[in-house]
Amino acid sequence: MRIFTAALATETNTFAPICIDRRAFEESLYAPPGQHPATPTLCTAPITVGRRVCAEKGWTLIEGTAAWADPAGLINRQAYESLRDEILDQLKAALPVDAVVLGLHGAMVADGYLDPEGDLLTRIRAIVGPDILVCAELDPHSHLTEKRVAAANFFVVFKEFPHTDFVDRAEDLWRIAIDTLEGRVTPVMSVFDCRMIDVFPTSREPMRSFVDRLMEIERTDVDVLSLSVIHGFMAGDVPEMGTRTIAVTNGKREKGEQLARSLGLDLFSKRGTFMMPWIDEKQAVAQALANPKGPVVIADMWDNPGGGTAGDATVVLEELLARGATNVAIGMIWDPIAVQICMAAGEGAEIPLRFGAKSAPGTGNPVDGIVKVVKLKPNAEMRFGDSIAPFGDAAHIHLNGIDIILSSVRVQSYDPSLFTALDLDPLTRHILVIKSTNHFYAAFSKIASEILYCSAGTPYPNNPATNPYRRARRDIWPMMADPHGTEAA
């Protein structure tokens, strides 16, 4: 067998003021054919798993380009088209192939393309023809368009949020692909539109039990090859935004449709109950200071670069400074200019510095002060499960009893190693402020005495009922109270 694999992924917050060009991909991950590292990133596990699988089977794996950019706003048209055409040209050169196995995210939006993944998959299908297997792994925070469903044989989606299972789901993707190529199964994909948009953390109920139920069905029903939930991405203003369920069965279309529908209506019946409760910055800081045990983690949940924001909001920091809080560490604030200034000053220097809150309204005010440059780290990295997340040149500064990590590459706070990378021991701090909605939970929950979810400022469009959408459909919950009517009540 000859299998072609590649990856092209990012998540587009169409409200974000920061655009993505080709350099953004190169800063996060750009790997030409055969140069992908042994460690997968969030959306490139099909490549690393495919290497092992094809080596074991004695098959030929032809690797195309792998490119990932940390989430932000609109993708530059030339950047998307050049990366797309690069992969398409590699596929043409690889022909004939028996299958195409891809790593995608699913929430890309480019200048001139509301559905880049649909565009890419349609072009791939046109190249390989109707009979060649085309499949992909997706992030659940994506848009499952009709165009994509028509072009692919099946999708496998991360089940967990935080996304701790992207390697496991790549294993599922390859398992189904192998069984298909060797004639044991005929995957049929059924999709149900839940007509809702919500946030579904699997670290708490009711989504924890729902995902466990999906995995139990997969284990016990011989007709079911894979079950997935597309959570949707509320910051992506596109026509087909929303939650969907996917059932991939072994040739049982009617059963798959019934299963996807029943699971989707069950999900809809629990609408509005999934999201963790949050508090504002004043309550979060007060509650953290009142807890005698540390570390208390304050998740600045909506200033999350993983959702496409800048990660430079200072609202929580301003409240901490106003309250005179000390023994606090903040990781991270994105400010490449401030990092550059610190790099020039050198470790140990005390300098006047203005940092943060440059990207957009609703992110607080720039912070001014005399800071000490404690530690500088070129090309800093942190862990994210089995992967590595770079955050570029970074500076650890100290201001009025608060330690702050400044980064030059936007990335959310996945793991406490972001602090240790800059010689800061998070276990010695009473309060840790991080920027992430829920991906932090897997690692930080292991060291936190308490986790506080904080909604501070307005860097992210977090209320679908009032977000200023221009393209998104309005016939879904919560824009409409009950779009399914009595059948799902």
Coordinates of C-alpha atoms in Angstrom, one line a residue:
M1 CA 0.0 0.0 0.0
R2 CA 1.0 3.6 -0.7
I3 CA -0.4 6.1 1.8
F4 CA -0.1 9.9 1.5
T5 CA -0.2 11.9 4.7
A6 CA 0.0 15.7 5.5
A7 CA -1.2 18.2 8.0
L8 CA -2.5 21.8 7.6
A9 CA -4.2 23.3 10.7
T10 CA -5.0 26.3 12.7
E11 CA -8.1 27.6 14.5
T12 CA -9.5 31.0 13.3
N13 CA -11.2 33.4 15.7
T14 CA -12.8 35.6 13.1
F15 CA -13.2 38.4 15.7
A16 CA -9.5 38.4 16.6
P17 CA -7.4 41.4 15.3
I18 CA -4.3 39.3 14.8
C19 CA -4.0 37.8 11.3
I20 CA -2.0 34.7 10.3
D21 CA 0.6 34.7 7.6
R22 CA 3.0 32.1 6.6
R23 CA 5.5 33.2 9.2
A24 CA 2.9 32.3 11.9
F25 CA 3.0 28.7 10.7
E26 CA 6.8 28.7 10.6
E27 CA 6.9 30.0 14.2
S28 CA 4.7 27.2 15.5
L29 CA 5.3 24.3 13.1
Y30 CA 6.4 24.1 9.5
A31 CA 7.9 20.7 8.6
P32 CA 8.6 19.9 4.9
P33 CA 8.2 16.3 3.8
G34 CA 10.0 13.8 6.0
Q35 CA 11.1 16.5 8.5
H36 CA 8.3 16.3 11.0
P37 CA 9.8 15.7 14.4
A38 CA 9.2 12.3 16.2
T39 CA 6.9 14.1 18.7
P40 CA 3.4 15.0 17.4
T41 CA 1.7 18.3 17.7
L42 CA -2.0 18.7 18.3
C43 CA -3.1 18.2 14.7
T44 CA -0.2 16.2 13.3
A45 CA -0.5 12.9 15.2
P46 CA -1.7 11.1 12.0
I47 CA 1.8 11.6 10.6
T48 CA 3.8 10.2 13.6
V49 CA 1.3 7.3 14.2
G50 CA 1.3 6.6 10.4
R51 CA 5.1 6.2 10.5
R52 CA 4.8 3.4 13.0
V53 CA 1.8 1.8 11.4
C54 CA 3.2 1.7 7.9
A55 CA 6.6 0.4 9.1
E56 CA 4.8 -2.4 10.9
K57 CA 2.7 -3.2 7.8
G58 CA 5.5 -2.9 5.3
W59 CA 3.6 -0.1 3.5
T60 CA 5.0 3.0 2.0
L61 CA 4.1 6.3 3.8
I62 CA 4.6 9.3 1.6
E63 CA 4.8 12.4 3.8
G64 CA 3.7 15.8 2.7
T65 CA 4.1 19.1 4.5
A66 CA 3.0 19.5 8.0
A67 CA 2.0 23.1 9.1
W68 CA 0.3 24.3 12.2
A69 CA -0.2 27.9 13.4
D70 CA -1.3 28.8 16.9
P71 CA -4.9 30.1 16.8
A72 CA -5.5 33.7 15.8
G73 CA -7.6 35.7 13.3
L74 CA -8.0 35.5 9.5
I75 CA -5.4 33.6 7.5
N76 CA -3.6 35.5 4.8
R77 CA -5.0 34.3 1.4
Q78 CA -1.5 33.8 -0.1
A79 CA -0.4 31.9 3.0
Y80 CA -3.3 29.5 2.8
E81 CA -3.2 29.0 -1.0
S82 CA 0.6 28.4 -1.0
L83 CA 0.4 25.8 1.8
R84 CA -2.6 24.1 0.2
D85 CA -1.0 24.0 -3.2
E86 CA 2.3 22.7 -1.7
I87 CA 0.4 19.8 -0.3
L88 CA -1.6 19.2 -3.4
D89 CA 1.5 19.2 -5.6
Q90 CA 3.1 16.7 -3.2
L91 CA 0.0 14.5 -3.5
K92 CA 0.1 14.6 -7.3
A93 CA 3.8 13.7 -7.3
A94 CA 3.0 10.7 -5.0
L95 CA 0.4 9.2 -7.3
P96 CA -0.8 6.5 -7.4
V97 CA -1.9 6.2 -3.7
D98 CA -4.2 3.8 -1.9
A99 CA -5.3 6.4 0.7
V100 CA -4.9 9.9 2.0
V101 CA -4.7 10.3 5.8
L102 CA -4.7 13.9 7.0
G103 CA -4.3 15.9 10.2
L104 CA -6.6 18.9 10.1
H105 CA -8.1 21.2 12.7
G106 CA -11.4 22.1 11.1
A107 CA -11.9 25.8 12.2
M108 CA -9.7 27.6 9.6
V109 CA -11.0 30.7 7.8
A110 CA -8.9 32.4 5.2
D111 CA -9.3 35.6 3.2
G112 CA -11.6 34.5 0.4
Y113 CA -12.3 31.1 2.0
L114 CA -14.9 30.5 4.6
D115 CA -14.2 26.7 4.5
P116 CA -10.5 26.1 3.7
E117 CA -10.7 22.5 4.9
G118 CA -13.6 21.9 2.6
D119 CA -11.7 23.5 -0.2
L120 CA -8.6 21.3 0.5
L121 CA -10.5 18.1 0.8
T122 CA -12.6 18.7 -2.4
R123 CA -9.4 19.3 -4.3
I124 CA -7.8 16.2 -2.9
R125 CA -10.9 14.2 -3.9
A126 CA -10.7 15.6 -7.4
I127 CA -7.0 14.5 -7.6
V128 CA -7.4 10.9 -6.3
G129 CA -10.9 10.1 -7.7
P130 CA -14.0 8.7 -6.0
D131 CA -12.6 5.3 -5.0
I132 CA -9.5 6.2 -3.0
L133 CA -9.9 6.4 0.8
V134 CA -9.7 10.0 2.2
C135 CA -9.9 10.4 6.0
A136 CA -8.8 12.9 8.6
E137 CA -8.5 13.6 12.3
L138 CA -10.2 16.8 13.5
D139 CA -10.3 18.9 16.5
P140 CA -13.8 19.1 18.0
H141 CA -13.7 22.9 18.1
S142 CA -14.3 23.0 14.4
H143 CA -17.0 23.4 11.7
L144 CA -18.3 20.2 10.0
T145 CA -19.5 21.5 6.7
E146 CA -21.4 19.6 4.1
K147 CA -18.6 20.1 1.7
R148 CA -16.1 18.3 3.9
V149 CA -18.5 15.4 4.6
A150 CA -19.0 15.0 0.9
A151 CA -15.3 14.9 0.1
A152 CA -14.1 12.5 2.9
N153 CA -14.9 8.9 3.7
F154 CA -14.8 9.5 7.4
F155 CA -13.5 11.7 10.2
V156 CA -12.3 10.9 13.7
V157 CA -12.4 13.7 16.2
F158 CA -10.6 14.2 19.6
K159 CA -13.1 13.1 22.3
E160 CA -11.5 14.9 25.2
F161 CA -11.4 18.6 26.1
P162 CA -8.7 19.2 27.3
H163 CA -7.4 17.5 24.2
T164 CA -5.3 14.8 25.9
D165 CA -6.3 12.1 23.4
F166 CA -5.1 13.4 20.0
V167 CA -2.6 10.5 19.7
D168 CA -5.2 7.9 20.7
R169 CA -7.7 9.3 18.1
A170 CA -5.0 9.2 15.5
E171 CA -4.6 5.5 16.4
D172 CA -8.3 5.1 15.8
L173 CA -8.1 6.9 12.5
W174 CA -5.4 4.5 11.3
R175 CA -7.1 1.4 12.7
I176 CA -10.2 2.2 10.6
A177 CA -8.1 3.1 7.5
I178 CA -6.2 -0.2 7.8
D179 CA -9.3 -2.3 8.2
T180 CA -10.8 -0.5 5.2
L181 CA -7.8 -1.0 2.9
E182 CA -7.6 -4.7 3.9
G183 CA -11.2 -5.2 3.1
R184 CA -12.6 -5.9 6.6
V185 CA -14.8 -2.9 6.9
T186 CA -16.7 -0.3 4.8
P187 CA -16.9 2.9 6.8
V188 CA -20.1 4.9 6.4
M189 CA -20.3 8.3 8.0
S190 CA -23.5 9.7 9.4
V191 CA -23.9 13.2 10.8
F192 CA -26.6 14.9 12.9
D193 CA -26.9 18.6 13.3
C194 CA -27.6 19.3 17.0
R195 CA -28.6 22.9 16.1
M196 CA -26.7 24.4 19.1
I197 CA -23.4 25.9 20.0
D198 CA -21.9 25.4 23.5
V199 CA -18.7 24.7 25.3
F200 CA -18.2 21.0 26.4
P201 CA -15.4 20.4 28.9
T202 CA -14.9 16.7 29.4
S203 CA -13.2 17.3 32.8
R204 CA -16.6 17.7 34.4
E205 CA -20.2 16.5 34.2
P206 CA -22.3 16.1 32.2
M207 CA -19.8 15.8 29.3
R208 CA -17.6 13.4 31.1
S209 CA -20.3 10.8 31.2
F210 CA -21.4 11.5 27.7
V211 CA -17.9 10.8 26.3
D212 CA -17.6 7.7 28.5
R213 CA -20.9 6.5 26.9
L214 CA -19.5 7.0 23.4
M215 CA -16.4 4.9 24.2
E216 CA -18.6 2.2 25.7
I217 CA -20.7 2.0 22.6
E218 CA -17.6 1.8 20.5
R219 CA -16.3 -1.1 22.6
T220 CA -19.5 -3.1 22.7
D221 CA -21.3 -2.5 19.3
V222 CA -19.5 -4.4 16.5
D223 CA -21.2 -2.2 13.9
V224 CA -19.8 1.0 15.3
L225 CA -16.3 2.0 14.2
S226 CA -16.1 5.5 15.7
L227 CA -18.3 8.1 17.5
S228 CA -17.5 11.7 17.7
V229 CA -18.8 15.1 18.7
I230 CA -18.0 18.3 16.8
H231 CA -18.3 20.8 19.6
G232 CA -18.2 23.7 17.2
F233 CA -16.3 27.0 17.6
M234 CA -18.4 30.0 18.6
A235 CA -15.6 32.5 17.7
G236 CA -15.7 31.4 14.1
D237 CA -18.3 33.5 12.2
V238 CA -19.1 31.0 9.4
P239 CA -22.4 29.8 8.0
E240 CA -22.2 26.2 9.3
M241 CA -21.0 27.0 12.8
G242 CA -22.5 24.6 15.4
T243 CA -22.4 21.3 17.2
R244 CA -22.8 18.0 15.4
T245 CA -22.5 14.3 16.2
I246 CA -20.8 11.8 13.9
A247 CA -21.3 8.0 13.8
V248 CA -19.0 5.9 11.6
T249 CA -20.4 2.5 11.1
N250 CA -19.4 -0.6 9.2
G251 CA -21.8 -0.2 6.2
K252 CA -24.9 0.4 8.5
R253 CA -26.0 3.8 7.3
E254 CA -29.5 3.7 8.8
K255 CA -28.2 2.5 12.1
G256 CA -25.5 5.2 12.0
E257 CA -28.1 7.9 11.3
Q258 CA -30.3 6.8 14.1
L259 CA -27.3 6.7 16.5
A260 CA -26.0 10.1 15.5
R261 CA -29.5 11.5 15.9
S262 CA -30.2 10.0 19.4
L263 CA -26.8 11.0 20.7
G264 CA -27.2 14.5 19.3
L265 CA -30.7 15.0 20.8
D266 CA -29.4 13.8 24.1
L267 CA -26.6 16.4 23.9
F268 CA -29.1 19.1 23.0
S269 CA -31.3 18.2 26.0
K270 CA -28.4 19.1 28.3
R271 CA -27.7 22.4 26.6
G272 CA -26.5 25.2 28.9
T273 CA -25.3 22.8 31.6
F274 CA -21.8 21.8 30.3
M275 CA -19.7 24.9 30.9
M276 CA -17.8 25.4 34.2
P277 CA -19.1 28.3 36.3
W278 CA -16.9 31.4 36.2
I279 CA -16.3 34.5 38.3
D280 CA -15.0 38.0 37.5
E281 CA -11.4 39.2 38.3
K282 CA -12.3 40.9 41.6
Q283 CA -13.9 37.8 43.0
A284 CA -11.2 35.5 41.7
V285 CA -8.4 37.5 43.3
A286 CA -10.3 37.9 46.5
Q287 CA -11.0 34.1 46.7
A288 CA -7.4 33.2 45.8
L289 CA -6.0 35.5 48.5
A290 CA -8.4 34.1 51.1
N291 CA -7.3 30.5 50.4
P292 CA -4.4 29.7 52.8
K293 CA -3.1 26.9 50.6
G294 CA -1.4 27.2 47.3
P295 CA -1.0 27.2 44.5
V296 CA -4.4 28.6 43.6
V297 CA -4.8 28.6 39.8
I298 CA -6.7 31.5 38.3
A299 CA -7.5 30.6 34.7
D300 CA -7.9 33.8 32.7
M301 CA -10.2 31.7 30.5
W302 CA -11.3 34.1 27.8
D303 CA -7.9 35.6 27.1
N304 CA -6.8 32.3 25.7
P305 CA -4.5 32.2 22.7
G306 CA -5.8 28.7 22.1
G307 CA -9.1 30.4 21.1
G308 CA -7.4 33.0 18.9
T309 CA -7.0 35.9 21.3
A310 CA -3.7 37.7 21.8
G311 CA -3.0 36.5 25.3
D312 CA -1.9 40.0 26.4
A313 CA -4.8 41.1 28.6
T314 CA -3.8 42.7 31.9
V315 CA -7.2 42.8 33.7
V316 CA -6.3 40.1 36.3
L317 CA -2.8 41.5 36.8
E318 CA -4.2 45.0 37.4
E319 CA -6.5 43.6 40.1
L320 CA -3.6 41.8 41.7
L321 CA -1.5 44.9 41.8
A322 CA -4.4 47.0 43.1
R323 CA -4.8 44.5 46.0
G324 CA -1.1 44.4 46.7
A325 CA -0.9 40.7 46.1
T326 CA 2.6 39.1 46.3
N327 CA 4.0 35.6 45.8
V328 CA 2.1 35.5 42.4
A329 CA 3.3 34.1 39.1
I330 CA 1.6 34.9 35.8
G331 CA 2.2 32.8 32.7
M332 CA 2.0 34.2 30.1
I333 CA 1.5 37.7 28.7
W334 CA 2.3 38.0 25.0
D335 CA 4.4 41.1 24.2
P336 CA 7.2 40.6 21.7
I337 CA 8.3 44.2 22.0
A338 CA 8.7 44.0 25.7
V339 CA 10.6 40.7 25.4
Q340 CA 13.0 42.4 22.9
I341 CA 13.6 45.2 25.3
C342 CA 14.3 42.8 28.2
M343 CA 16.6 40.8 25.9
A344 CA 18.6 43.9 25.2
A345 CA 18.7 44.9 28.9
G346 CA 20.0 41.5 30.0
E347 CA 19.4 39.4 33.1
G348 CA 19.6 41.2 36.4
A349 CA 18.8 44.6 34.9
E350 CA 16.2 46.9 36.4
I351 CA 14.4 48.9 33.7
P352 CA 11.3 50.9 33.2
L353 CA 8.9 48.8 31.1
R354 CA 5.5 49.1 29.6
F355 CA 3.9 45.7 28.7
G356 CA 0.6 44.1 27.8
A357 CA -2.8 45.2 26.6
K358 CA -1.8 46.2 23.1
S359 CA -4.0 44.0 20.9
A360 CA -7.6 45.1 21.3
P361 CA -10.2 46.9 23.5
G362 CA -11.4 45.0 26.5
T363 CA -8.0 43.7 27.5
G364 CA -7.2 46.2 30.2
N365 CA -4.4 48.8 30.2
P366 CA -0.7 48.6 29.5
V367 CA 1.2 48.1 32.7
D368 CA 4.0 50.5 33.6
G369 CA 6.7 49.9 36.2
I370 CA 10.3 49.4 37.2
V371 CA 10.8 45.7 36.6
K372 CA 13.7 43.4 37.2
V373 CA 14.7 41.1 34.4
V374 CA 15.1 37.8 36.3
K375 CA 15.7 35.3 33.4
L376 CA 15.8 35.3 29.7
K377 CA 15.2 32.2 27.5
P378 CA 15.6 32.1 23.7
N379 CA 13.2 29.7 22.0
A380 CA 11.4 28.7 25.2
E381 CA 9.2 25.6 25.2
M382 CA 6.7 23.9 27.5
R383 CA 5.1 20.5 27.5
F384 CA 1.6 19.6 26.3
G385 CA 1.1 15.9 27.0
D386 CA 3.3 14.0 24.6
S387 CA 4.0 17.2 22.6
I388 CA 6.0 20.3 22.9
A389 CA 4.6 23.8 22.6
P390 CA 7.1 26.6 21.7
F391 CA 6.5 30.1 23.0
G392 CA 9.5 31.8 21.5
D393 CA 12.0 34.1 23.1
A394 CA 10.7 34.7 26.6
A395 CA 11.5 36.9 29.7
H396 CA 10.8 36.4 33.4
I397 CA 10.3 39.8 35.0
H398 CA 9.5 40.8 38.6
L399 CA 7.2 43.7 39.5
N400 CA 6.0 44.6 43.0
G401 CA 6.1 41.0 44.3
I402 CA 4.7 39.5 41.1
D403 CA 6.6 37.3 38.7
I404 CA 5.5 37.5 35.0
I405 CA 6.5 35.5 32.0
L406 CA 6.5 37.5 28.8
S407 CA 6.4 35.6 25.6
S408 CA 7.1 36.5 21.9
V409 CA 5.0 33.6 20.4
R410 CA 1.3 33.4 21.4
V411 CA 0.4 30.1 22.9
Q412 CA -2.0 29.2 25.8
S413 CA -0.8 27.9 29.2
Y414 CA -0.7 24.2 28.8
D415 CA 1.6 23.0 31.5
P416 CA 3.6 24.2 34.6
S417 CA 6.8 23.7 32.6
L418 CA 6.1 27.1 31.1
F419 CA 7.2 28.5 34.5
T420 CA 10.2 26.2 35.1
A421 CA 11.5 26.9 31.6
L422 CA 12.2 30.4 33.0
D423 CA 13.6 29.2 36.4
L424 CA 10.4 29.8 38.2
D425 CA 9.1 27.1 40.5
P426 CA 5.3 27.2 40.4
L427 CA 5.0 25.1 43.5
T428 CA 6.5 27.9 45.6
R429 CA 3.9 30.5 44.5
H430 CA 0.6 31.1 46.3
I431 CA -1.3 32.2 43.1
L432 CA -0.7 31.1 39.5
V433 CA -2.5 33.1 36.8
I434 CA -2.6 31.2 33.4
K435 CA -4.3 31.9 30.1
S436 CA -6.4 29.0 28.9
T437 CA -10.0 27.9 28.9
N438 CA -9.6 24.2 29.8
H439 CA -6.5 22.7 28.2
F440 CA -4.5 23.6 31.3
Y441 CA -6.6 21.4 33.5
A442 CA -4.9 18.1 32.8
A443 CA -1.5 19.3 34.0
F444 CA -2.3 22.2 36.4
S445 CA -5.0 20.2 38.3
K446 CA -2.2 18.0 39.6
I447 CA -0.6 20.8 41.5
A448 CA -3.5 23.2 42.3
S449 CA -5.1 23.5 45.7
E450 CA -8.0 25.3 43.9
I451 CA -8.9 26.2 40.3
L452 CA -10.8 29.4 39.7
Y453 CA -12.3 30.1 36.2
C454 CA -12.2 33.8 35.7
S455 CA -14.0 35.9 33.0
A456 CA -12.0 39.1 32.8
G457 CA -12.5 41.8 30.3
T458 CA -13.8 41.1 26.8
P459 CA -11.1 39.7 24.6
Y460 CA -13.2 36.8 23.3
P461 CA -16.8 36.6 21.9
N462 CA -18.1 34.2 24.6
N463 CA -21.8 34.7 24.4
P464 CA -23.3 33.3 21.1
A465 CA -26.7 34.9 21.9
T466 CA -25.2 38.4 21.6
N467 CA -22.0 37.9 19.6
P468 CA -22.1 40.3 16.6
Y469 CA -22.2 37.5 14.0
R470 CA -22.5 38.4 10.3
R471 CA -22.5 35.0 8.7
A472 CA -23.3 32.4 11.4
R473 CA -26.8 30.9 11.3
R474 CA -29.4 32.1 13.7
D475 CA -31.6 29.0 13.9
I476 CA -29.6 27.3 16.6
W477 CA -29.6 27.5 20.4
P478 CA -29.0 29.9 22.2
M479 CA -29.9 32.3 19.4
M480 CA -33.2 30.4 19.2
A481 CA -34.7 28.9 22.4
D482 CA -35.6 25.4 21.0
P483 CA -34.9 24.9 17.3
H484 CA -35.8 21.2 17.5
G485 CA -39.2 21.9 18.9
T486 CA -41.0 19.4 21.1
E487 CA -39.1 16.4 19.8
A488 CA -36.1 17.3 21.9
A489 CA -37.8 18.9 24.8

